[in-house]
Short mmCIF file of C-alpha atoms in Angstrom, two decimals:
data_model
loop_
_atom_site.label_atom_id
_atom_site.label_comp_id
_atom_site.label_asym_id
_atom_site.label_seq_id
_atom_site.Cartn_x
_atom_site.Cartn_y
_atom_site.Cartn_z
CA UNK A 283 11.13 15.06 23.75
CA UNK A 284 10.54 13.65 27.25
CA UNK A 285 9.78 10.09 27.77
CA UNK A 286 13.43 8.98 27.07
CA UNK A 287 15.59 7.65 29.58
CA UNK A 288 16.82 9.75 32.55
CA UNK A 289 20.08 11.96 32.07
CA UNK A 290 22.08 13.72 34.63
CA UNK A 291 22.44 17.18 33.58
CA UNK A 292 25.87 17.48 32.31
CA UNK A 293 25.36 15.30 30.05
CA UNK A 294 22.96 17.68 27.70
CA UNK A 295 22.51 20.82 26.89
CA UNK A 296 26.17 22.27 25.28
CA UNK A 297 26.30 24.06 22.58
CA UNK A 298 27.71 21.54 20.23
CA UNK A 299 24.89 19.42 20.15
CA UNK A 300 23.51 19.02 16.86
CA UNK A 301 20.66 21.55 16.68
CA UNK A 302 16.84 20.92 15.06
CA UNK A 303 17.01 21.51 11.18
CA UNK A 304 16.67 25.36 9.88
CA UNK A 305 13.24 24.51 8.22
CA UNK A 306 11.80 24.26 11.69
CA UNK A 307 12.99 26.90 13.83
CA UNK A 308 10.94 29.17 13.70
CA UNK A 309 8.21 26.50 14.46
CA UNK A 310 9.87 26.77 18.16
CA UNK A 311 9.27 31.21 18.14
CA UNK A 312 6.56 33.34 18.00
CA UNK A 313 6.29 33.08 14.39
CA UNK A 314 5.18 29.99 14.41
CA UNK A 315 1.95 30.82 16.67
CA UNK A 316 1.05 33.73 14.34
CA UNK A 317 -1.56 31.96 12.44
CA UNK A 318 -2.41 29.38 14.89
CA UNK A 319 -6.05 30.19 16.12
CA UNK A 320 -6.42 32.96 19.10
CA UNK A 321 -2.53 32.25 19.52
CA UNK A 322 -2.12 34.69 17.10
CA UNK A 323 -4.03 37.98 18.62
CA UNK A 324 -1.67 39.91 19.54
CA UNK A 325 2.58 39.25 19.51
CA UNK A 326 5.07 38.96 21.80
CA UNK A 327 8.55 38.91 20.72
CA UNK A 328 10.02 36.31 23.23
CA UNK A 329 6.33 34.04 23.38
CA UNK A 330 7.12 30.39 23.07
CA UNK A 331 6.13 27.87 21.07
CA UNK A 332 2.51 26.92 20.31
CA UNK A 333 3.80 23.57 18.83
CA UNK A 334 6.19 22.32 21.30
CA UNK A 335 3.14 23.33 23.87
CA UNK A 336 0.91 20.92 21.79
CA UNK A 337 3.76 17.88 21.57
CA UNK A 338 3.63 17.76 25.04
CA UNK A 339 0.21 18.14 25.59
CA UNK A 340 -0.72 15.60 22.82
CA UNK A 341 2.31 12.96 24.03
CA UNK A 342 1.02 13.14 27.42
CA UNK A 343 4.66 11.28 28.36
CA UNK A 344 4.53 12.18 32.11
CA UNK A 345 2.46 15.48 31.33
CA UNK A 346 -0.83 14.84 33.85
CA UNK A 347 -3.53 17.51 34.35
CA UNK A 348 -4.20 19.86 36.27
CA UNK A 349 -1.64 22.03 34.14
CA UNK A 350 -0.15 25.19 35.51
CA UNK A 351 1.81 27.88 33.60
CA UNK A 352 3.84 30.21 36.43
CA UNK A 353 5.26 32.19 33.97
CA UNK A 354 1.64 32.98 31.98
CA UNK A 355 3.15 35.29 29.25
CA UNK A 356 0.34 35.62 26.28
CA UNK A 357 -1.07 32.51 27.90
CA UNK A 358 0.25 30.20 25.06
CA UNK A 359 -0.01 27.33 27.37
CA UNK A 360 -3.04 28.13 29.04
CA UNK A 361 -4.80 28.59 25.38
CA UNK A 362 -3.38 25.40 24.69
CA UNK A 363 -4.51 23.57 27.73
CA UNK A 364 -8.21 25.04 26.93
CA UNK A 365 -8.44 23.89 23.06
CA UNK A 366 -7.35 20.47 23.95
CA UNK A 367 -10.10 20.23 26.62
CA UNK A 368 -7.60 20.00 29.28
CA UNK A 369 -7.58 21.87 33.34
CA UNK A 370 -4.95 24.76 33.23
CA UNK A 371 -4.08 27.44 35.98
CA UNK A 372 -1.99 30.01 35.43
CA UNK A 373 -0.01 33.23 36.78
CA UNK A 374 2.31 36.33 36.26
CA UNK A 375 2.56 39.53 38.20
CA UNK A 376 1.84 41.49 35.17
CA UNK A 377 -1.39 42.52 35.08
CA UNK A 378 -1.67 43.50 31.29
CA UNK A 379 -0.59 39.86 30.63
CA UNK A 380 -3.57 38.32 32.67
CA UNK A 381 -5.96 40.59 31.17
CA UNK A 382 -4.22 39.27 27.94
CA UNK A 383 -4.89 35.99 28.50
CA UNK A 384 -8.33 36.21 30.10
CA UNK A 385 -9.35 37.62 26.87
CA UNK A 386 -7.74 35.02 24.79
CA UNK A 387 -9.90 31.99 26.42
CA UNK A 388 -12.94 33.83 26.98
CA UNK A 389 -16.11 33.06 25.17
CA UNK A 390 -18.01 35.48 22.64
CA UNK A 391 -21.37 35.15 21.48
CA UNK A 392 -22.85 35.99 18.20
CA UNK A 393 -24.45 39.28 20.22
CA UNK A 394 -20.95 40.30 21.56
CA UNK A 395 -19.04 39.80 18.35
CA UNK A 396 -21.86 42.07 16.75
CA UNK A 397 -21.43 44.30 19.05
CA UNK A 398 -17.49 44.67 18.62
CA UNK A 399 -18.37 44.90 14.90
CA UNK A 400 -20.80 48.10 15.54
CA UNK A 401 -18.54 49.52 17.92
CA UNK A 402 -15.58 49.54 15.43
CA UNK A 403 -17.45 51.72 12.94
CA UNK A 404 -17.41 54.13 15.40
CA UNK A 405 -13.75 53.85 16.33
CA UNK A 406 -13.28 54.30 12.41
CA UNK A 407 -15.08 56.78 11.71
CA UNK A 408 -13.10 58.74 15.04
CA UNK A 409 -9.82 57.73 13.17
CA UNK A 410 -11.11 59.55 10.16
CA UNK A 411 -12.23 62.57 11.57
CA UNK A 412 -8.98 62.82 13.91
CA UNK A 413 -7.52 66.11 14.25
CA UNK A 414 -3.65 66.95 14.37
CA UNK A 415 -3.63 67.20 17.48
CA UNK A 416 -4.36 64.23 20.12
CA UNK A 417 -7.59 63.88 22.26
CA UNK A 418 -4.91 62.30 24.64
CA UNK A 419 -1.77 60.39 24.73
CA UNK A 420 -0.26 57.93 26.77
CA UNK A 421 3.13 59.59 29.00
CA UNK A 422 5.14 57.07 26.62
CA UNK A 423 9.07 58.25 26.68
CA UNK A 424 9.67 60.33 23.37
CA UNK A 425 6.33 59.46 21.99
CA UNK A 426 7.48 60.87 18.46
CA UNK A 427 9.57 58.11 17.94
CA UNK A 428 6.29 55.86 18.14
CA UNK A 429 3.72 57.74 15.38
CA UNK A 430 4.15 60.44 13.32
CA UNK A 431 1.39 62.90 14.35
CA UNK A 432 -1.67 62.44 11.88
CA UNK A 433 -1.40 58.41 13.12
CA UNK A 434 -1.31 59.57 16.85
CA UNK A 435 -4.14 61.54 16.53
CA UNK A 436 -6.26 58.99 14.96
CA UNK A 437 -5.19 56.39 17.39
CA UNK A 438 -5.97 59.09 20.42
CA UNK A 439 -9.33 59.68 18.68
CA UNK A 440 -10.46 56.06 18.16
CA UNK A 441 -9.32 55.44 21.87
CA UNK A 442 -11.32 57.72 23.10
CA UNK A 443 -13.92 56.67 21.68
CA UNK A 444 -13.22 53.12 22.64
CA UNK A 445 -13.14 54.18 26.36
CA UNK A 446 -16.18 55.42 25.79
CA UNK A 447 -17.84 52.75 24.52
CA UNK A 448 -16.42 50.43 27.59
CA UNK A 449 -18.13 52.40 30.06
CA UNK A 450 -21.62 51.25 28.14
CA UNK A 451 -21.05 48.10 25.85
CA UNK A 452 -20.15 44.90 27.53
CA UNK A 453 -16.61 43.79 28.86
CA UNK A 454 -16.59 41.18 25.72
CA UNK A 455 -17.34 43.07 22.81
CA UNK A 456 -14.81 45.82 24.91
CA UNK A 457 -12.06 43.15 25.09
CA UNK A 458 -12.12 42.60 21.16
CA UNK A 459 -11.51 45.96 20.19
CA UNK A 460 -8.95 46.11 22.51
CA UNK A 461 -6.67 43.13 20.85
CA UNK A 462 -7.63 44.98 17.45
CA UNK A 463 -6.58 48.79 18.96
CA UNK A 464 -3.44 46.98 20.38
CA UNK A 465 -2.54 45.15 16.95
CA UNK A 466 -3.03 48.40 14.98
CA UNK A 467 -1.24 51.03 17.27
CA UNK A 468 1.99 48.24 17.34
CA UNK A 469 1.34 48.07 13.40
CA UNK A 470 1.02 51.24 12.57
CA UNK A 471 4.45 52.53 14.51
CA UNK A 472 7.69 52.43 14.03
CA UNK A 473 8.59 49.43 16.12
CA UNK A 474 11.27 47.29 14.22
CA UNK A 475 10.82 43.46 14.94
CA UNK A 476 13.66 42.39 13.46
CA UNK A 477 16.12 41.14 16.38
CA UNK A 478 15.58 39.33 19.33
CA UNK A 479 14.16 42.55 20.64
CA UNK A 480 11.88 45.77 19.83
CA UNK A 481 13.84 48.35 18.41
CA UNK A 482 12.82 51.19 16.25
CA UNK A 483 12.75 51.87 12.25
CA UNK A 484 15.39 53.82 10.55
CA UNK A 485 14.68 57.76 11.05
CA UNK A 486 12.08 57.11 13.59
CA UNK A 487 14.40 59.16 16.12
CA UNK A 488 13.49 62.39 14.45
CA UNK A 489 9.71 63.98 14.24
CA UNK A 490 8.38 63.12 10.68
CA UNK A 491 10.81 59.99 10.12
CA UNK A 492 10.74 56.73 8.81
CA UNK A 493 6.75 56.84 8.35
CA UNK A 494 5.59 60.30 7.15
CA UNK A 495 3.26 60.49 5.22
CA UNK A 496 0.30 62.06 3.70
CA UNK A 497 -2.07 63.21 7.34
CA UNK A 498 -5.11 61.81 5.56
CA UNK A 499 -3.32 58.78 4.27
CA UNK A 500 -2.29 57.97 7.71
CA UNK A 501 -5.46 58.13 9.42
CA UNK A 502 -7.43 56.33 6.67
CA UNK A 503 -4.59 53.33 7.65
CA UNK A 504 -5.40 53.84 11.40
CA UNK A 505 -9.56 53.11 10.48
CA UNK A 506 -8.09 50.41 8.02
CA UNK A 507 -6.28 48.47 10.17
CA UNK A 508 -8.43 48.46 12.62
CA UNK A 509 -10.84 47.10 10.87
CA UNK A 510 -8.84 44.20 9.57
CA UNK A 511 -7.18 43.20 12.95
CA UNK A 512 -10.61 42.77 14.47
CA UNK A 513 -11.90 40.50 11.52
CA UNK A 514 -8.71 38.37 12.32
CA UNK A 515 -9.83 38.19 15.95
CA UNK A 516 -13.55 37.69 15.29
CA UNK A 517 -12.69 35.07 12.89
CA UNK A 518 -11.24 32.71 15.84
CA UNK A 519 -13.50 34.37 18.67
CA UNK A 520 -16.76 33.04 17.26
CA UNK A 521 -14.84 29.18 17.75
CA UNK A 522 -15.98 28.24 21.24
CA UNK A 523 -13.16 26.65 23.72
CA UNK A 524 -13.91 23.29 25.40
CA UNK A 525 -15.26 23.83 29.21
CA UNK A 526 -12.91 23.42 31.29
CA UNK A 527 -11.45 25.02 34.55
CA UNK A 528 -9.27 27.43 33.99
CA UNK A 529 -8.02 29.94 36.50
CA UNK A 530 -5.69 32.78 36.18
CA UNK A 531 -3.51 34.56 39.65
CA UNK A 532 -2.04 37.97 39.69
CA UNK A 533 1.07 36.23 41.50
CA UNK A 534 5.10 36.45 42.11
CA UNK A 535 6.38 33.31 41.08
CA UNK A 536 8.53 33.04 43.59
CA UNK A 537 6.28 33.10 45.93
CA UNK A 538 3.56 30.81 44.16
CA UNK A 539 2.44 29.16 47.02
CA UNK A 540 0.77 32.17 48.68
CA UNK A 541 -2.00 32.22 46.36
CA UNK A 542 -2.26 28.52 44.46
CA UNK A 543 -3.70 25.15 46.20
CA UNK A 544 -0.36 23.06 47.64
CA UNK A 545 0.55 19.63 45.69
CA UNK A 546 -2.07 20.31 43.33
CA UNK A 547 -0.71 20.27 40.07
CA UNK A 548 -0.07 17.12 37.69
CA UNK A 549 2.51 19.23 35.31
CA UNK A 550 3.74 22.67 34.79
CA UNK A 551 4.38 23.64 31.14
CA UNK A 552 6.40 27.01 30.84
CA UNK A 553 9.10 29.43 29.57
CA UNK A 554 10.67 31.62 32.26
CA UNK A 555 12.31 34.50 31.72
CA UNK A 556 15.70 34.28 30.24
CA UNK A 557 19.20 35.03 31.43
CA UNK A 558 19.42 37.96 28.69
CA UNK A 559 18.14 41.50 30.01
CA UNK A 560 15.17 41.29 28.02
CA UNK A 561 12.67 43.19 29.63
CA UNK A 562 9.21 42.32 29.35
CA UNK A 563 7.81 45.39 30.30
CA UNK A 564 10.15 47.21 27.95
CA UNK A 565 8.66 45.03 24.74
CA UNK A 566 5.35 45.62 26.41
CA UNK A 567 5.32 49.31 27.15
CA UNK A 568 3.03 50.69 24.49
CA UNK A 569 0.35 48.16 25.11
CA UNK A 570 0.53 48.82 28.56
CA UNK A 571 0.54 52.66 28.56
CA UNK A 572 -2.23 52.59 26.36
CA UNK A 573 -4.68 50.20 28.28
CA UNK A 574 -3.63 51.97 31.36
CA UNK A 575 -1.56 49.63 33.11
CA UNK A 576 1.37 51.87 33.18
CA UNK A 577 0.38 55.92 33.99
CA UNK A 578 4.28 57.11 34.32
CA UNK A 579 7.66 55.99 33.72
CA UNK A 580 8.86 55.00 37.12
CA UNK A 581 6.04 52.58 37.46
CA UNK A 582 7.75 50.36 35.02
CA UNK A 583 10.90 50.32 36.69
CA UNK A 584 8.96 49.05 39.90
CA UNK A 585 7.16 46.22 38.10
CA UNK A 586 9.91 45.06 36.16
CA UNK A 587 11.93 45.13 39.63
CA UNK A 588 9.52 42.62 40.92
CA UNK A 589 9.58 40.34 37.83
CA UNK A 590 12.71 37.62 37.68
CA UNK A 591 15.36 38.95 35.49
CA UNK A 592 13.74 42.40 34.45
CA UNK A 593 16.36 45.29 34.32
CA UNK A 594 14.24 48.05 32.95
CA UNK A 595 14.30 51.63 34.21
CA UNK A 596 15.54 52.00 38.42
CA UNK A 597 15.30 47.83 38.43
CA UNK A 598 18.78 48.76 36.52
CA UNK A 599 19.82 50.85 39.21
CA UNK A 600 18.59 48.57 42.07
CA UNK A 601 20.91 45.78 40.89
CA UNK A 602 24.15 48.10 41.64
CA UNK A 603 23.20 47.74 45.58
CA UNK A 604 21.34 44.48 45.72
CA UNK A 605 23.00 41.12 47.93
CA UNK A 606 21.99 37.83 48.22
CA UNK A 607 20.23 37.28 51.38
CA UNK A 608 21.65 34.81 54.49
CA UNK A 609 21.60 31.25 53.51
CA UNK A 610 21.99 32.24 49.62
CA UNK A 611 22.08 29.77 47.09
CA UNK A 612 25.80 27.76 46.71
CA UNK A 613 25.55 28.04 42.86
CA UNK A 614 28.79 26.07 42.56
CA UNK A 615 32.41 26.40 42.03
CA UNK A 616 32.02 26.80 37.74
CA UNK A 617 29.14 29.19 37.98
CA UNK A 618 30.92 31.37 40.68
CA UNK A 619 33.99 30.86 37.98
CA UNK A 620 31.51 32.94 35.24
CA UNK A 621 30.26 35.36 37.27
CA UNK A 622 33.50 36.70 38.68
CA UNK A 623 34.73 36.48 34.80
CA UNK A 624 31.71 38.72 34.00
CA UNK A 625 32.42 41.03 36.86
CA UNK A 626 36.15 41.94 35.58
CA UNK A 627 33.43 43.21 32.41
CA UNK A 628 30.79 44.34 34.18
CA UNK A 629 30.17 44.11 37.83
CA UNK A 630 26.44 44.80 37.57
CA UNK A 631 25.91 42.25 34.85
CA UNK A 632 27.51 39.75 37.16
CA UNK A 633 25.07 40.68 40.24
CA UNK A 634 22.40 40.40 37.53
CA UNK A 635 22.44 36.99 36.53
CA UNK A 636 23.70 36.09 40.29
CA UNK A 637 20.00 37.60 41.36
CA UNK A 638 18.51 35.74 38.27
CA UNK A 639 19.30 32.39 39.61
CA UNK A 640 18.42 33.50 43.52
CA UNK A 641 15.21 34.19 41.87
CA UNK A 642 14.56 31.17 40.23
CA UNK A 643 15.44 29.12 42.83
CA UNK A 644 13.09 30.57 44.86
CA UNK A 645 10.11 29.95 41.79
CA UNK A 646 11.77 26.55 41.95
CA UNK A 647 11.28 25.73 45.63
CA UNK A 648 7.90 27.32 45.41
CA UNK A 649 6.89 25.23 42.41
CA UNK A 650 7.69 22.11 44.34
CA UNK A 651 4.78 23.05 46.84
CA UNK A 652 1.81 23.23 44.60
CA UNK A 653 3.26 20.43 42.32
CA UNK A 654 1.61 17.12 43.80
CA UNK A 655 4.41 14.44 44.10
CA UNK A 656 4.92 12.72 41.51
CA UNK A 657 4.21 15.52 38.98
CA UNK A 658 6.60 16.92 36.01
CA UNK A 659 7.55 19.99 35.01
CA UNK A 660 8.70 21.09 31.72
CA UNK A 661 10.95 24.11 31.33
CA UNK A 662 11.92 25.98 27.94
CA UNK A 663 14.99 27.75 29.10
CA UNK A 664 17.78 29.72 26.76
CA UNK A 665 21.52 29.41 27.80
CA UNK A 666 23.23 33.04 28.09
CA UNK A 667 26.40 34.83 26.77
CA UNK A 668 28.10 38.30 28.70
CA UNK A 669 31.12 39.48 26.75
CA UNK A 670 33.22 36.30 26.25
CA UNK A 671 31.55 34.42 29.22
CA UNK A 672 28.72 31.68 28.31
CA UNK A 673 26.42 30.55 31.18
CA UNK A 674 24.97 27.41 31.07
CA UNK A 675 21.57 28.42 32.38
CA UNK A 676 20.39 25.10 31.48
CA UNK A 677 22.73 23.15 33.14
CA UNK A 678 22.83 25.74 36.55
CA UNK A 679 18.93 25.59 36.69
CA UNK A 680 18.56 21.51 36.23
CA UNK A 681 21.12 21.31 39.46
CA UNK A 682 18.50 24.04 40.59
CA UNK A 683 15.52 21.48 40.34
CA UNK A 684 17.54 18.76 42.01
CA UNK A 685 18.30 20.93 45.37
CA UNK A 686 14.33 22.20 45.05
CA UNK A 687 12.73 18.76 45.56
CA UNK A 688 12.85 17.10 42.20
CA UNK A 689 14.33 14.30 40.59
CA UNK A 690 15.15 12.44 37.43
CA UNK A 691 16.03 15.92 35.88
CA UNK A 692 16.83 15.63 31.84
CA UNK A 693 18.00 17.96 29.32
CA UNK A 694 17.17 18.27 25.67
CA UNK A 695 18.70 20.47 23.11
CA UNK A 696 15.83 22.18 21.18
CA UNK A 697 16.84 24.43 18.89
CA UNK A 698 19.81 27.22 17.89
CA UNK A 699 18.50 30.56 18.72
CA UNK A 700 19.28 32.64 15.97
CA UNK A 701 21.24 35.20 17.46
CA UNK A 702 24.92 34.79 18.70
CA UNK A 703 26.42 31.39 18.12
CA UNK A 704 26.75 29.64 21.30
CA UNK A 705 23.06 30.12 21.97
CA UNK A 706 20.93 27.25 22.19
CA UNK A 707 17.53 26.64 23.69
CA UNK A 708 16.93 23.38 25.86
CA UNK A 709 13.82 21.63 27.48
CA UNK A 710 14.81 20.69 31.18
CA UNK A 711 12.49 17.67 32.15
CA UNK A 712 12.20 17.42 36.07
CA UNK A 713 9.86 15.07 38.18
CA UNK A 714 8.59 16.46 41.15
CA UNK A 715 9.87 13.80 44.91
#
């Protein structure tokens, strides 16, 4: 953890370091912030860790408010921030996860909660009347493959009359059913969690696959689980959050500085995007067709285009004709090494995680202007691996921080990611000049 003497980068961070024991893991995932207050609302596969967010918050070794989280995600560190009574800004240029996270620290009175519980015996009692046939669907890709028929049509049905009630209840009470909508329609599908991303259930490529079942059976699950996800949520709402400020920008983080104060920030606690073509629009998708934020297919290629290392949809496509721009980036002799390795593989992979690291230099250099001098960032970053090629993410991104502004950089080796061998996740420690 930070607060130990400064490293230079190579020094830390290879895969042969002894990694955390087993037992604690998944204390470092998503499954560990599962049953950890409003953490656990609603899951994203790649969200970071509640706990390590906490250690560094509750160490306070060179971690000064005001906090800001760039990369806001399901706003584990802004949550955070807010239950310890501490000042936290944060931003993304996904507007699903704002609203996500705006929801998660808002406050919910005894009235509101009420009202989400009246409002859900409507929504059930929509589920339970549901037709075959949907009131309406989202334009989700090969929506079959999602919910068998008699569970789309209850979730279309309860929607509905969720919209409705939106347009007449308040936005808090709204908000609530939401989550529970959104943790029932990702329950109730036939989304496989299993690997490091979503994939689908056995048979779910076929109509009336891995989850048929009784029509009546189904829709009586739909009202069910609705009604349990919202008890989970209204059993942490009804805790109220410390005051404190707490701000949240619809921003690129590359380009931080055209919407957040300049050398404001004490500390920035955050998990970037990996190095991996995991989209997060792609794990996102039905939670974002759903609530709206995404009406066709190509708008997901655009966003993800915009995000740092999406490749989801045309973003894919883009990559085959994008370049550097003048001036670009000297990423060094052993990186350069990699990514013509990867190119003899792949040359789209290799313009992919040459664009990665354009991109977070640029979040880098922007960082530097609304940290205040002085002030730390901590970075949970995952190394990489393309065919037979590893990148040192960790080690190309701490060089990053040094030729941004910052200084003392250190590397710690936090854990083995449980996929292919050579991947390891690190906390890069850098002080802003």
């Amino acid at each position: 953890m930070p607060g130990r003497s400064p490293r230079q980068p190579n020094q830390q961070g290879r895969g042969s370091e002894r990694a955390p024991p087993a037992a604690t893991r998944e204390e470092h995932t998503f499954r560990g912030n599962l049953s950890s207050t409003r953490h656990g609302w609603l899951r994203l596969t790649p969200a970071y860790s509640v706990r390590l967010v906490n250690a560094l918050l509750g160490s306070r070794a060179g971690a000064e408010p005001p906090f800001l989280d760039p990369f806001c995600g399901t706003g584990t560190t802004l949550l955070s921030c807010a239950e310890h009574g501490l000042d936290c800004d944060t931003a993304d240029i996904n507007p699903f996860l704002i609203w996500l996270a705006r929801t998660k620290i808002g406050s919910y009175s005894a009235s509101q909660r009420a009202e989400a519980r009246a409002g859900l015996a409507r929504l059930r009692r929509a589920a339970l009347r549901a037709s075959a046939s949907a009131a309406w669907a989202p334009a989700i890709h090969r929506i079959e493959r999602w919910w068998q028929p008699a569970t789309l049509g209850a979730l279309s049905q309860s929607f509905a009359t969720l919209s409705a009630l939106g347009e007449s209840g308040s936005r808090a009470a709204t908000n609530l059913l939401r989550i529970a909508f959104c943790r029932t329609l990702i329950e109730r599908s036939s989304a496989h969690f299993g690997h490091q991303s979503m994939s689908f259930a056995p048979g779910s490529s076929e109509p009336g696959g891995a989850l048929a079942t009784d029509a009546a059976l189904e829709r009586r699950a739909v009202a069910d689980g609705l009604s349990e996800a919202l008890e989970r949520v209204l059993d942490t709402a009804g805790r109220a959050l410390p005051a404190t400020r707490r701000r949240l920008f619809l921003a690129d983080a590359r380009h931080l500085h055209d919407k957040l104060p300049t050398a404001h920030y004490g500390s920035v606690i955050t998990s970037p995007p990996y190095a991996n073509r995991m989209s997060y629009i792609r794990e996102l998708r039905p939670y974002m067709y759903w609530l709206g934020y995404l009406q066709e297919r190509s708008h997901a290629g655009v966003l993800d285009w915009r995000a740092i290392g999406g490749t989801w949809g045309s973003a894919t496509s883009n990559l085959s004709s994008w370049l550097p721009g003048p001036g670009a980036l000297d990423l060094g002799a052993d990186t350069e090494a990699r990514l013509q390795a990867i190119a003899l593989r792949s040359p789209l992979l290799s313009s992919y995680v040459r664009k990665y690291f354009h991109d977070m230099f640029q979040h880098q250099a922007s960082l530097a202007r609304v940290l205040r001098p002085g002030g730390t960032a901590f970075f949970v970053v995952g190394n990489s691996k393309f065919y037979d090629v590893v990148v040192p993410v960790e080690q190309v991104l701490a060089r990053q921080f040094e030729q941004a502004g910052f200084r003392g950089v250190e590397l710690e080796t936090l854990r083995k990611r449980s996929s292919k061998k050579e991947l390891y996740e690190y906390l890069i420690v850098a002080r802003r000049k």
